[in-house]
Amino acid sequence: MIPCLYDSSETEYADNGIGKLSDCQSCVVTEKRNGSYELKMEYPAEGIHADYLQEGNIILAKPADQVQSQPFRIYKITTPLSGELEICARHISYQLNFITVPPLSASGCPAALAALKSKATTDCPFTFWTDLTSGAGFNLTVPVSLRSALGGVDGSVLDTYGGEYEWDRYTVRLHQARGRDNGVRIVYGKNLIDFKMERNIENVITGVHPYWKNQETGAVLELPEKVITVSGKSVPYERIVPYDCTEQFESQPSVDALRNHAASYLKTTTLTDPNVDITIDFLQLWETPGYEDIAEAERVQMCDTVWVYISKLGIEVSSKVTETEYDTLLEKYKSVTLSNSVVSSRSSSLAASLGSIKNEASNAYQTAIRVESSISDVTALAENQGYYNVLAAALMGLHYSSGTDNNGNVVRYAYNAVSLEASTRAWRSGPDGLFYSTNGGKTWQYGWDTDYQAVSTVFDTLSILAGQIRGGTIDTQLIRISGNAYFHWTGNAILLTDPQDTSRMVKIGLYADGRYGIAVSSDGGRIWEESLGFEGVRLSEETPQNLDERYGKEQITVSEKAPEAPESDTLWIDKTMSEPFPKKRTRKRAKKRNES
């Protein structure tokens, strides 16, 4: 999508506003789960709309796959020496930072969101929606911004009820679970191009020091043993943090109740495990030919749960999408970050598996090349490989695309229409062989398999015999240019047929046993006569006669004088004409004549 620029007061986005930013150099939208939502753009300083790129104006851009375009308000513009403007903009929902709400209370998540809108101190153009049904109490004790009340401070809506936010223009949606688990598998060697796993113990705890505080007297209740810890340490030393349980009990709890609550917290919190973040680059299979029927099942969006498999390292990861970088111009993800990962390893040690990632990086190229990319420069190689394939297909008058099968193998397609579905002739090649389709890829006929064993016909029902395939080389008699009956390969020669008289033919190549050259036939190919060979042009004895019959036998008549009534195209030689110019006399001859 080409981003569009609007005035700062725009709210409908029903037209093109100030104009399309078609000359922008790049436009990337980054969204984090329940966090930042920003756009960065590079635009030439001499661009068409450069003067209108001002702080406060709005850029409408597509932020992710299958999401409607979203408005981003410009808040910073940088002009470097290079002349490329660097534009930074934030989602229109950041406007909630400048709408305040007073202290308030509500019971239940829907009531809390309704109270935030109704109690806003200034006009609030946003609407709120949620599918959370929790009846827990919500309390704000001091004035805060509306966005902070939604999430960002202790006691916020997000802190109280949990959930995942979706920012859709002027609508704020709080989902119990924004994403889905479609069973999407990102497999090393199939659709995984790049992989980076980060294991962080900065926030890991091994236990808590729970307490309850009486707000009136200031008395503090603790456990006799002071702390509760978890078994199975994931860090080399104890990491105990205070745990305030005051708001969890309406009145002073018993020691056992405090202990049980703290133990339950340690069982459910994720702080006892290292934080594992994974950044991946992968083939977006829902845009790949061959996956049309299961495109929705392969699609990945914010907050979805995906599964990453790296069989060579023995790693299986179940993760939630927590950050996306989306290229608005190309309409594809640049990268996807997975967090809250649940990692399991079939190796003896997860640490050993993680450590081996670096050692395996040098070997990753051979696997990555199967998806037409490189670990060192994935984008460049994938694009270049695609250019070569597209060019090769174009030279044959075909369209090209590629994808991967369920085993992660690259499959290439060539077809004679704009899309595979609309084609009447299509070819598919991969490790399992070559296939041919005449119904837009709905069904495929076998060509030959990887062992060079012919199993059926492919090109225009020409037979493929085992003896015609030698060491991977296919005899030219297997090839025919489809759709042209007057120009095609036959045997080891190219045959041209006169469209006006099919008995007249020209053969270039092997036209007789052991004889190569250019030969002609006038009897439908039964008898061939060489016209051009390695010795040069060869004329038969009948050639002059044939030329006379075809073009006529003109003669020049020698006569004593011109005919009395010559035809316009008559030629003759008049022998009676005198010299057109007298000879020039020399001085020597003139002198002799004077002497006489």
Coordinates of C-alpha atoms in Angstrom, one line a residue:
M1 CA 0.0 0.0 0.0
I2 CA 1.2 3.5 -0.8
P3 CA 0.8 5.7 2.4
C4 CA -1.4 8.7 2.2
L5 CA -1.0 12.1 3.9
Y6 CA -3.8 14.0 5.6
D7 CA -4.2 17.2 7.4
S8 CA -4.0 17.1 11.2
S9 CA -7.8 17.5 11.6
E10 CA -8.8 14.6 9.4
T11 CA -10.9 11.8 11.0
E12 CA -12.7 10.1 8.2
Y13 CA -10.0 9.2 5.7
A14 CA -12.6 8.8 2.9
D15 CA -10.4 10.3 0.2
N16 CA -6.7 10.8 -0.6
G17 CA -6.4 13.9 1.5
I18 CA -3.3 15.9 0.7
G19 CA -2.0 13.2 -1.5
K20 CA -0.4 9.8 -1.9
L21 CA 3.2 9.6 -0.7
S22 CA 4.2 7.5 -3.8
D23 CA 7.8 8.7 -3.8
C24 CA 8.6 7.7 -0.2
Q25 CA 11.7 5.5 0.0
S26 CA 10.6 3.2 2.9
C27 CA 7.7 2.9 5.4
V28 CA 7.8 0.4 8.3
V29 CA 5.2 0.0 11.0
T30 CA 6.3 -1.6 14.3
E31 CA 3.7 -2.8 16.8
K32 CA 4.4 -4.4 20.2
R33 CA 1.8 -6.4 22.2
N34 CA 0.1 -4.0 24.6
G35 CA 2.9 -1.5 23.9
S36 CA 4.2 0.9 21.3
Y37 CA 2.7 1.3 17.9
E38 CA 4.8 3.5 15.6
L39 CA 5.6 4.3 12.0
K40 CA 9.0 5.3 10.5
M41 CA 9.3 6.6 7.0
E42 CA 12.1 7.9 4.7
Y43 CA 11.0 10.6 2.3
P44 CA 13.1 12.7 -0.2
A45 CA 13.5 16.3 0.9
E46 CA 12.6 17.3 -2.7
G47 CA 9.6 15.0 -2.8
I48 CA 6.2 16.1 -4.1
H49 CA 4.6 16.4 -0.7
A50 CA 7.8 17.2 1.4
D51 CA 6.4 20.6 2.4
Y52 CA 3.3 19.1 3.8
L53 CA 5.1 16.5 6.0
Q54 CA 4.7 18.5 9.1
E55 CA 4.4 17.7 12.8
G56 CA 0.8 16.9 13.6
N57 CA -0.3 15.8 10.2
I58 CA -1.4 12.2 9.7
I59 CA -0.1 9.4 7.6
L60 CA -2.5 6.6 6.7
A61 CA -0.6 3.3 6.2
K62 CA -1.2 -0.4 6.3
P63 CA 0.3 -1.8 9.6
A64 CA 0.0 -5.5 9.2
D65 CA -1.5 -8.3 7.0
Q66 CA -5.3 -8.4 6.8
V67 CA -5.6 -5.2 8.9
Q68 CA -7.3 -2.0 7.6
S69 CA -5.0 1.0 7.1
Q70 CA -4.3 3.0 10.3
P71 CA -3.7 6.7 11.0
F72 CA -0.3 7.7 12.4
R73 CA 0.3 11.3 13.6
I74 CA 3.7 12.7 12.9
Y75 CA 5.6 13.8 16.0
K76 CA 9.2 14.1 14.8
I77 CA 11.0 15.0 11.5
T78 CA 14.7 14.7 11.1
T79 CA 16.6 16.2 8.2
P80 CA 20.1 14.7 7.8
L81 CA 22.7 15.8 5.3
S82 CA 21.8 13.0 2.9
G83 CA 18.5 14.9 2.1
E84 CA 16.3 12.0 3.1
L85 CA 13.7 13.1 5.6
E86 CA 13.2 10.7 8.5
I87 CA 9.6 10.8 9.6
C88 CA 8.4 9.3 12.9
A89 CA 4.7 9.0 13.7
R90 CA 2.6 7.3 16.4
H91 CA -0.8 5.6 16.1
I92 CA -3.7 7.9 16.6
S93 CA -4.6 6.1 19.8
Y94 CA -1.6 8.0 21.4
Q95 CA -4.0 10.9 21.5
L96 CA -5.4 9.2 24.7
N97 CA -2.2 10.3 26.4
F98 CA -3.7 13.8 26.4
I99 CA -7.1 13.0 27.7
T100 CA -7.4 12.9 31.5
V101 CA -9.7 11.1 33.8
P102 CA -10.4 11.8 37.5
P103 CA -10.4 9.2 40.3
L104 CA -13.2 6.7 39.8
S105 CA -14.3 3.2 40.7
A106 CA -16.2 0.5 38.7
S107 CA -17.0 -3.1 39.0
G108 CA -16.2 -5.3 36.1
C109 CA -14.2 -4.7 32.9
P110 CA -17.0 -3.4 30.7
A111 CA -18.1 -1.0 33.4
A112 CA -14.5 0.2 33.9
L113 CA -14.1 1.1 30.2
A114 CA -17.5 2.8 30.1
A115 CA -16.6 4.9 33.1
L116 CA -13.3 5.9 31.6
K117 CA -15.1 7.3 28.5
S118 CA -17.9 9.0 30.4
K119 CA -15.6 10.6 33.0
A120 CA -13.1 11.9 30.5
T121 CA -12.4 15.6 31.3
T122 CA -12.3 16.6 27.6
D123 CA -13.9 15.3 24.4
C124 CA -13.0 11.7 23.8
P125 CA -13.6 10.5 20.2
F126 CA -12.6 6.9 21.0
T127 CA -15.0 4.0 21.6
F128 CA -14.2 1.0 23.8
W129 CA -15.0 -2.7 23.5
T130 CA -14.1 -5.8 25.4
D131 CA -15.0 -9.5 25.7
L132 CA -13.7 -9.8 29.2
T133 CA -16.5 -10.6 31.8
S134 CA -14.5 -10.3 35.0
G135 CA -16.4 -8.6 37.8
A136 CA -13.3 -7.5 39.7
G137 CA -13.2 -4.0 41.1
F138 CA -11.4 -1.2 39.3
N139 CA -10.1 1.9 41.2
L140 CA -8.2 5.0 40.3
T141 CA -7.1 7.0 43.3
V142 CA -5.5 10.0 41.4
P143 CA -6.1 11.7 38.1
V144 CA -4.2 10.0 35.2
S145 CA -4.2 10.1 31.4
L146 CA -6.8 7.8 29.8
R147 CA -4.1 5.7 28.0
S148 CA -2.3 5.2 31.3
A149 CA -5.6 4.1 32.9
L150 CA -5.9 1.5 30.1
G151 CA -2.4 0.2 30.8
G152 CA 0.8 1.6 32.1
V153 CA 0.3 2.2 35.8
D154 CA -0.4 0.1 38.9
G155 CA -4.1 -0.7 39.1
S156 CA -4.8 0.0 35.4
V157 CA -7.4 -1.9 33.4
L158 CA -4.7 -4.1 31.9
D159 CA -3.2 -4.6 35.4
T160 CA -6.5 -5.5 36.9
Y161 CA -8.2 -7.6 34.2
G162 CA -5.4 -8.7 31.8
G163 CA -6.0 -9.2 28.1
E164 CA -4.6 -7.9 24.9
Y165 CA -5.3 -4.5 23.3
E166 CA -6.1 -4.0 19.6
W167 CA -5.9 -0.4 18.4
D168 CA -8.2 0.1 15.4
R169 CA -8.3 3.8 14.4
Y170 CA -10.7 5.3 17.0
T171 CA -11.8 2.0 18.4
V172 CA -10.0 0.4 21.4
R173 CA -10.6 -3.3 21.8
L174 CA -9.5 -5.3 24.9
H175 CA -9.5 -9.0 24.0
Q176 CA -9.2 -11.8 26.4
A177 CA -7.0 -13.3 23.7
R178 CA -6.4 -11.2 20.6
G179 CA -4.6 -13.9 18.7
R180 CA -5.3 -17.5 17.9
D181 CA -3.4 -20.8 17.7
N182 CA -3.9 -22.0 14.2
G183 CA -1.2 -24.6 14.5
V184 CA 1.1 -22.6 12.3
R185 CA 4.5 -24.4 12.0
I186 CA 7.6 -22.5 11.1
V187 CA 10.1 -25.1 10.3
Y188 CA 13.8 -24.8 9.6
G189 CA 14.2 -25.9 6.0
K190 CA 10.6 -25.2 5.1
N191 CA 9.6 -21.6 5.7
L192 CA 12.1 -20.4 8.4
I193 CA 14.7 -18.1 6.9
D194 CA 16.4 -16.5 9.9
F195 CA 16.2 -17.3 13.6
K196 CA 17.6 -15.5 16.7
M197 CA 16.8 -16.7 20.2
E198 CA 17.6 -14.5 23.2
R199 CA 17.5 -16.0 26.7
N200 CA 17.4 -13.4 29.5
I201 CA 17.4 -13.9 33.3
E202 CA 17.3 -10.2 34.2
N203 CA 13.8 -10.5 35.7
V204 CA 14.0 -14.1 36.9
I205 CA 13.1 -14.7 40.6
T206 CA 13.5 -17.8 42.7
G207 CA 11.2 -16.8 45.5
V208 CA 9.2 -14.1 47.2
H209 CA 9.0 -12.4 50.6
P210 CA 5.2 -12.0 51.0
Y211 CA 3.7 -9.5 53.4
W212 CA 0.4 -7.8 54.2
K213 CA 0.2 -4.2 55.5
N214 CA -2.6 -2.7 57.6
Q215 CA -3.3 0.7 56.0
E216 CA -4.6 2.2 59.2
T217 CA -2.1 1.1 61.8
G218 CA 0.9 0.4 59.5
A219 CA 1.4 -3.1 61.0
V220 CA 3.0 -5.6 58.7
L221 CA 2.2 -9.4 58.7
E222 CA 5.0 -11.7 57.5
L223 CA 5.5 -15.4 57.4
P224 CA 7.6 -17.0 60.2
E225 CA 10.0 -18.4 57.5
K226 CA 9.9 -15.0 55.8
V227 CA 10.3 -16.3 52.2
I228 CA 8.9 -19.0 49.9
T229 CA 11.1 -20.4 47.1
V230 CA 10.7 -22.6 44.1
S231 CA 12.6 -25.8 43.4
G232 CA 14.8 -26.1 40.4
K233 CA 16.8 -23.0 40.2
S234 CA 17.3 -21.4 36.7
V235 CA 19.9 -18.9 38.0
P236 CA 23.2 -19.5 39.9
Y237 CA 22.0 -17.7 43.1
E238 CA 18.9 -16.9 45.1
R239 CA 16.8 -14.0 43.7
I240 CA 14.1 -13.1 46.3
V241 CA 11.8 -10.1 45.8
P242 CA 9.2 -8.5 48.1
Y243 CA 5.6 -9.4 47.3
D244 CA 2.9 -7.0 48.5
C245 CA -0.3 -9.0 49.1
T246 CA -2.2 -6.1 50.7
E247 CA -4.7 -5.6 47.9
Q248 CA -5.3 -9.4 47.6
F249 CA -7.1 -9.5 51.0
E250 CA -9.9 -7.2 52.2
S251 CA -8.9 -7.9 55.9
Q252 CA -5.9 -9.3 57.6
P253 CA -5.3 -12.8 56.4
S254 CA -4.0 -15.7 58.5
V255 CA -0.4 -16.9 58.1
D256 CA -1.5 -20.0 56.3
A257 CA -3.6 -17.9 53.9
L258 CA -0.7 -15.6 53.2
R259 CA 1.6 -18.6 52.6
N260 CA -0.8 -20.4 50.3
H261 CA -1.4 -17.2 48.2
A262 CA 2.4 -16.7 47.8
A263 CA 2.9 -20.3 46.8
S264 CA 0.1 -20.1 44.3
Y265 CA 1.6 -17.0 42.8
L266 CA 5.0 -18.7 42.3
K267 CA 3.3 -21.6 40.5
T268 CA 1.5 -19.4 38.0
T269 CA 3.9 -16.5 37.4
T270 CA 6.3 -16.6 34.5
L271 CA 9.0 -14.8 36.5
T272 CA 10.5 -18.0 37.7
D273 CA 11.7 -18.9 34.2
P274 CA 14.2 -17.1 31.9
N275 CA 12.5 -14.8 29.4
V276 CA 13.0 -16.3 26.0
D277 CA 12.5 -13.9 23.0
I278 CA 12.8 -15.2 19.4
T279 CA 13.1 -13.0 16.3
I280 CA 12.4 -14.8 13.1
D281 CA 12.2 -14.1 9.4
F282 CA 10.1 -16.6 7.5
L283 CA 8.4 -17.2 4.1
Q284 CA 4.8 -16.0 4.3
L285 CA 3.1 -19.1 2.9
W286 CA -0.3 -17.5 2.7
E287 CA 1.0 -15.5 -0.3
T288 CA 2.7 -18.6 -1.9
P289 CA 1.1 -20.5 -4.9
G290 CA 0.1 -24.0 -3.8
Y291 CA -1.1 -22.8 -0.4
E292 CA -4.4 -21.1 -1.5
D293 CA -6.6 -23.7 0.1
I294 CA -4.9 -23.4 3.5
A295 CA -3.8 -19.8 3.4
E296 CA -5.8 -18.9 6.5
A297 CA -4.2 -21.7 8.5
E298 CA -0.7 -20.4 7.5
R299 CA -1.4 -16.8 8.3
V300 CA 0.4 -15.2 11.2
Q301 CA -0.8 -12.0 13.0
M302 CA -0.2 -10.2 16.3
C303 CA -0.7 -12.2 19.4
D304 CA -1.0 -15.5 17.5
T305 CA 0.7 -18.6 18.9
V306 CA 3.1 -20.3 16.5
W307 CA 5.4 -23.3 16.7
V308 CA 9.0 -23.1 15.6
Y309 CA 10.9 -26.3 14.9
I310 CA 14.6 -26.6 14.3
S311 CA 15.2 -30.3 13.9
K312 CA 19.0 -30.0 13.4
L313 CA 19.3 -28.4 16.9
G314 CA 16.5 -30.5 18.5
I315 CA 14.6 -27.4 19.5
E316 CA 10.8 -27.0 19.6
V317 CA 9.4 -23.6 20.6
S318 CA 5.8 -22.6 21.3
S319 CA 5.6 -18.8 21.3
K320 CA 3.3 -15.9 21.1
V321 CA 3.8 -13.1 18.5
T322 CA 4.6 -10.0 20.6
E323 CA 6.1 -7.7 18.0
T324 CA 5.8 -7.2 14.3
E325 CA 7.7 -5.1 11.8
Y326 CA 5.6 -4.6 8.7
D327 CA 6.8 -3.2 5.4
T328 CA 3.9 -1.1 4.2
L329 CA 5.2 -0.6 0.6
L330 CA 5.9 -4.3 0.0
E331 CA 2.9 -5.4 2.2
K332 CA 4.9 -8.1 4.0
Y333 CA 6.5 -8.6 7.4
K334 CA 10.1 -7.7 7.8
S335 CA 10.4 -9.6 11.1
V336 CA 8.3 -11.1 13.8
T337 CA 9.3 -11.4 17.4
L338 CA 8.0 -14.3 19.6
S339 CA 8.0 -13.9 23.4
N340 CA 6.8 -15.8 26.4
S341 CA 8.3 -18.8 24.7
V342 CA 7.9 -22.3 26.0
V343 CA 11.0 -24.1 24.9
S344 CA 11.5 -27.8 24.8
S345 CA 14.6 -29.7 23.6
R346 CA 15.1 -33.2 22.4
S347 CA 18.8 -32.7 23.2
S348 CA 20.3 -33.6 26.5
S349 CA 20.5 -30.0 27.5
L350 CA 18.6 -26.9 26.4
A351 CA 21.7 -24.8 27.1
A352 CA 23.7 -27.0 24.8
S353 CA 21.1 -26.6 22.1
L354 CA 21.1 -22.9 22.4
G355 CA 24.9 -22.8 22.4
S356 CA 25.1 -24.9 19.2
I357 CA 23.1 -22.3 17.3
K358 CA 26.2 -20.3 16.7
N359 CA 28.2 -23.4 15.6
E360 CA 25.4 -24.4 13.2
A361 CA 25.2 -20.9 11.6
S362 CA 27.9 -21.8 9.1
N363 CA 25.9 -24.8 8.0
A364 CA 22.6 -23.0 7.8
Y365 CA 23.3 -21.7 4.3
Q366 CA 22.8 -25.1 2.6
T367 CA 19.4 -25.4 4.2
A368 CA 18.4 -21.8 3.7
I369 CA 19.2 -22.0 0.0
R370 CA 16.3 -24.3 -0.3
V371 CA 14.0 -21.4 0.4
E372 CA 16.0 -19.2 -2.0
S373 CA 17.7 -17.2 0.7
S374 CA 21.0 -16.8 2.5
I375 CA 21.7 -16.5 6.3
S376 CA 24.2 -13.7 5.6
D377 CA 22.0 -11.7 3.2
V378 CA 18.5 -13.3 3.1
T379 CA 16.7 -10.5 1.3
A380 CA 19.3 -9.8 -1.4
L381 CA 19.8 -13.5 -2.4
A382 CA 16.1 -14.3 -2.3
E383 CA 15.3 -11.3 -4.5
N384 CA 18.1 -12.0 -7.0
Q385 CA 17.1 -15.7 -7.2
G386 CA 13.6 -14.6 -7.9
Y387 CA 14.7 -12.2 -10.6
Y388 CA 16.6 -15.0 -12.4
N389 CA 13.7 -17.3 -12.3
V390 CA 11.3 -14.7 -13.5
L391 CA 13.6 -13.7 -16.3
A392 CA 14.0 -17.3 -17.5
A393 CA 10.3 -17.8 -17.5
A394 CA 9.7 -14.6 -19.3
L395 CA 12.1 -15.6 -22.1
M396 CA 9.7 -18.5 -22.7
G397 CA 6.6 -16.4 -22.5
L398 CA 5.6 -17.8 -19.1
H399 CA 4.9 -16.4 -15.7
Y400 CA 6.9 -17.6 -12.7
S401 CA 6.3 -18.1 -8.9
S402 CA 7.7 -20.4 -6.2
G403 CA 6.7 -21.8 -2.9
T404 CA 7.4 -24.7 -0.5
D405 CA 5.7 -28.0 0.0
N406 CA 4.8 -29.5 3.4
N407 CA 8.3 -31.0 3.7
G408 CA 10.0 -27.6 3.3
N409 CA 11.2 -28.3 -0.3
V410 CA 11.2 -25.4 -2.8
V411 CA 8.6 -25.9 -5.6
R412 CA 8.7 -23.7 -8.7
Y413 CA 5.8 -22.9 -11.0
A414 CA 5.7 -21.7 -14.6
Y415 CA 2.3 -21.0 -16.3
N416 CA 0.9 -19.2 -19.4
A417 CA -1.5 -16.8 -17.6
V418 CA -1.3 -14.0 -15.1
S419 CA -2.1 -16.4 -12.2
L420 CA -1.7 -20.2 -11.8
E421 CA -5.5 -20.6 -11.3
A422 CA -6.2 -18.9 -14.7
S423 CA -3.6 -20.9 -16.7
T424 CA -4.3 -23.6 -19.3
R425 CA -0.7 -24.8 -19.3
A426 CA 1.3 -25.0 -16.1
W427 CA 4.5 -26.7 -15.0
R428 CA 5.6 -27.6 -11.5
S429 CA 9.1 -28.8 -10.6
G430 CA 10.6 -29.9 -7.3
P431 CA 12.5 -32.7 -5.7
D432 CA 9.7 -35.1 -6.4
G433 CA 9.8 -34.5 -10.2
L434 CA 8.2 -32.5 -13.0
F435 CA 4.5 -32.2 -13.4
Y436 CA 2.1 -30.7 -15.9
S437 CA -1.4 -29.2 -15.5
T438 CA -4.0 -28.0 -17.9
N439 CA -6.6 -26.9 -15.4
G440 CA -4.9 -24.2 -13.4
G441 CA -3.1 -26.4 -11.0
K442 CA -6.2 -28.3 -9.8
T443 CA -4.7 -31.6 -10.9
W444 CA -1.2 -32.5 -12.0
Q445 CA 0.1 -35.2 -14.4
Y446 CA 3.4 -36.8 -13.8
G447 CA 6.4 -36.0 -16.0
W448 CA 9.4 -37.8 -14.8
D449 CA 10.8 -38.5 -11.3
T450 CA 14.1 -37.7 -9.7
D451 CA 15.5 -41.1 -10.8
Y452 CA 14.9 -40.1 -14.5
Q453 CA 12.3 -42.8 -14.8
A454 CA 9.6 -41.8 -17.2
V455 CA 6.1 -42.4 -15.8
S456 CA 3.8 -40.4 -18.2
T457 CA 3.8 -37.7 -20.8
V458 CA 4.3 -34.0 -20.2
F459 CA 4.8 -31.8 -23.3
D460 CA 2.0 -32.1 -25.8
T461 CA 1.6 -35.9 -25.2
L462 CA 5.1 -36.6 -26.7
S463 CA 6.4 -39.9 -25.4
I464 CA 9.3 -40.0 -22.9
L465 CA 11.3 -43.2 -23.2
A466 CA 13.8 -44.3 -20.7
G467 CA 16.4 -44.5 -23.5
Q468 CA 15.9 -40.9 -24.3
I469 CA 17.1 -39.7 -20.9
R470 CA 20.8 -40.2 -20.4
G471 CA 22.5 -39.1 -17.2
G472 CA 20.1 -36.2 -16.8
T473 CA 20.2 -35.0 -20.4
I474 CA 16.9 -34.9 -22.2
D475 CA 17.0 -35.4 -26.0
T476 CA 15.7 -32.5 -28.0
Q477 CA 13.0 -34.6 -29.5
L478 CA 11.2 -34.4 -26.2
I479 CA 10.8 -30.7 -26.6
R480 CA 8.1 -28.9 -28.6
I481 CA 7.1 -25.3 -28.6
S482 CA 3.4 -25.4 -27.7
G483 CA 0.8 -23.4 -29.5
N484 CA 2.7 -23.0 -32.9
A485 CA 2.3 -25.7 -35.5
Y486 CA 4.5 -24.0 -38.0
F487 CA 7.7 -23.8 -35.8
H488 CA 8.8 -26.6 -33.5
W489 CA 11.6 -28.9 -32.7
T490 CA 11.6 -32.4 -34.2
G491 CA 14.4 -34.8 -33.5
N492 CA 17.6 -32.8 -33.6
A493 CA 16.4 -30.1 -35.9
I494 CA 14.0 -27.1 -36.0
L495 CA 11.2 -27.5 -38.5
L496 CA 9.5 -24.5 -40.2
T497 CA 6.3 -25.0 -42.2
D498 CA 4.8 -22.6 -44.8
P499 CA 1.4 -21.6 -43.3
Q500 CA 0.1 -21.1 -46.9
D501 CA 1.4 -24.4 -48.2
T502 CA 2.1 -27.1 -45.5
S503 CA 4.0 -29.2 -48.1
R504 CA 6.7 -26.6 -48.2
M505 CA 9.2 -27.0 -45.3
V506 CA 12.5 -25.8 -44.1
K507 CA 14.6 -27.9 -41.7
I508 CA 17.6 -26.5 -39.7
G509 CA 19.8 -29.1 -38.1
L510 CA 20.0 -32.8 -38.8
Y511 CA 17.9 -33.2 -42.0
A512 CA 19.3 -36.6 -43.1
D513 CA 21.5 -39.3 -41.7
G514 CA 24.7 -37.7 -40.6
R515 CA 24.0 -34.5 -42.6
Y516 CA 23.5 -31.1 -40.9
G517 CA 22.6 -27.8 -42.5
I518 CA 19.5 -26.0 -43.9
A519 CA 17.4 -28.1 -46.2
V520 CA 14.1 -27.5 -48.0
S521 CA 11.3 -29.8 -49.0
S522 CA 8.4 -29.3 -51.3
D523 CA 6.7 -32.7 -50.7
G524 CA 5.8 -32.5 -47.0
G525 CA 9.2 -33.7 -45.8
R526 CA 9.7 -36.9 -47.7
I527 CA 12.7 -35.6 -49.7
W528 CA 15.1 -33.0 -48.4
E529 CA 17.4 -30.9 -50.5
E530 CA 20.3 -29.0 -48.9
S531 CA 20.3 -25.3 -49.4
L532 CA 23.1 -24.2 -47.1
G533 CA 25.7 -26.5 -45.6
F534 CA 29.2 -26.2 -44.2
E535 CA 30.6 -25.8 -47.8
G536 CA 28.3 -22.8 -48.5
V537 CA 25.2 -22.3 -50.6
R538 CA 24.4 -25.3 -52.8
L539 CA 22.3 -24.9 -56.0
S540 CA 20.9 -27.9 -57.7
E541 CA 20.8 -28.3 -61.5
E542 CA 17.2 -27.4 -61.6
T543 CA 17.7 -24.2 -59.6
P544 CA 18.3 -21.9 -62.7
Q545 CA 15.3 -23.5 -64.5
N546 CA 13.1 -23.0 -61.4
L547 CA 14.2 -19.4 -61.2
D548 CA 13.3 -18.9 -64.9
E549 CA 9.9 -20.5 -64.4
R550 CA 9.3 -18.5 -61.3
Y551 CA 10.6 -15.1 -62.4
G552 CA 10.6 -15.3 -66.2
K553 CA 13.5 -15.5 -68.7
E554 CA 14.2 -11.9 -69.8
Q555 CA 16.5 -11.3 -72.8
I556 CA 18.1 -8.1 -74.2
T557 CA 17.6 -7.8 -78.0
V558 CA 20.5 -6.4 -80.1
S559 CA 19.0 -4.4 -83.0
E560 CA 20.3 -2.0 -85.7
K561 CA 18.0 0.7 -84.5
A562 CA 15.4 1.3 -81.9
P563 CA 11.9 -0.3 -82.4
E564 CA 9.3 2.0 -83.8
A565 CA 6.8 1.5 -80.9
P566 CA 8.8 0.0 -78.0
E567 CA 6.9 -1.3 -74.9
S568 CA 7.6 0.5 -71.6
D569 CA 9.6 -2.4 -70.2
T570 CA 11.4 -3.4 -73.5
L571 CA 15.2 -3.6 -73.5
W572 CA 17.4 -3.3 -76.6
I573 CA 20.8 -2.2 -77.8
D574 CA 20.9 0.3 -80.7
K575 CA 24.1 -0.3 -82.7
T576 CA 23.4 2.8 -85.0
M577 CA 24.0 5.4 -82.3
S578 CA 27.1 7.5 -82.6
E579 CA 29.4 8.3 -79.8
P580 CA 27.6 10.5 -77.3
F581 CA 30.6 12.7 -76.9
P582 CA 33.4 13.6 -79.5
K583 CA 36.9 12.6 -78.6
K584 CA 39.0 15.5 -77.2
R585 CA 41.8 16.5 -79.5
T586 CA 45.3 16.9 -78.2
R587 CA 47.6 19.8 -79.0
K588 CA 50.0 17.4 -80.9
R589 CA 47.3 16.4 -83.4
A590 CA 46.2 20.0 -83.9
K591 CA 49.8 21.0 -84.7
K592 CA 50.1 18.3 -87.4
R593 CA 46.9 19.4 -88.9
N594 CA 48.0 23.0 -89.2
E595 CA 51.3 22.0 -90.8
S596 CA 49.4 20.2 -93.5

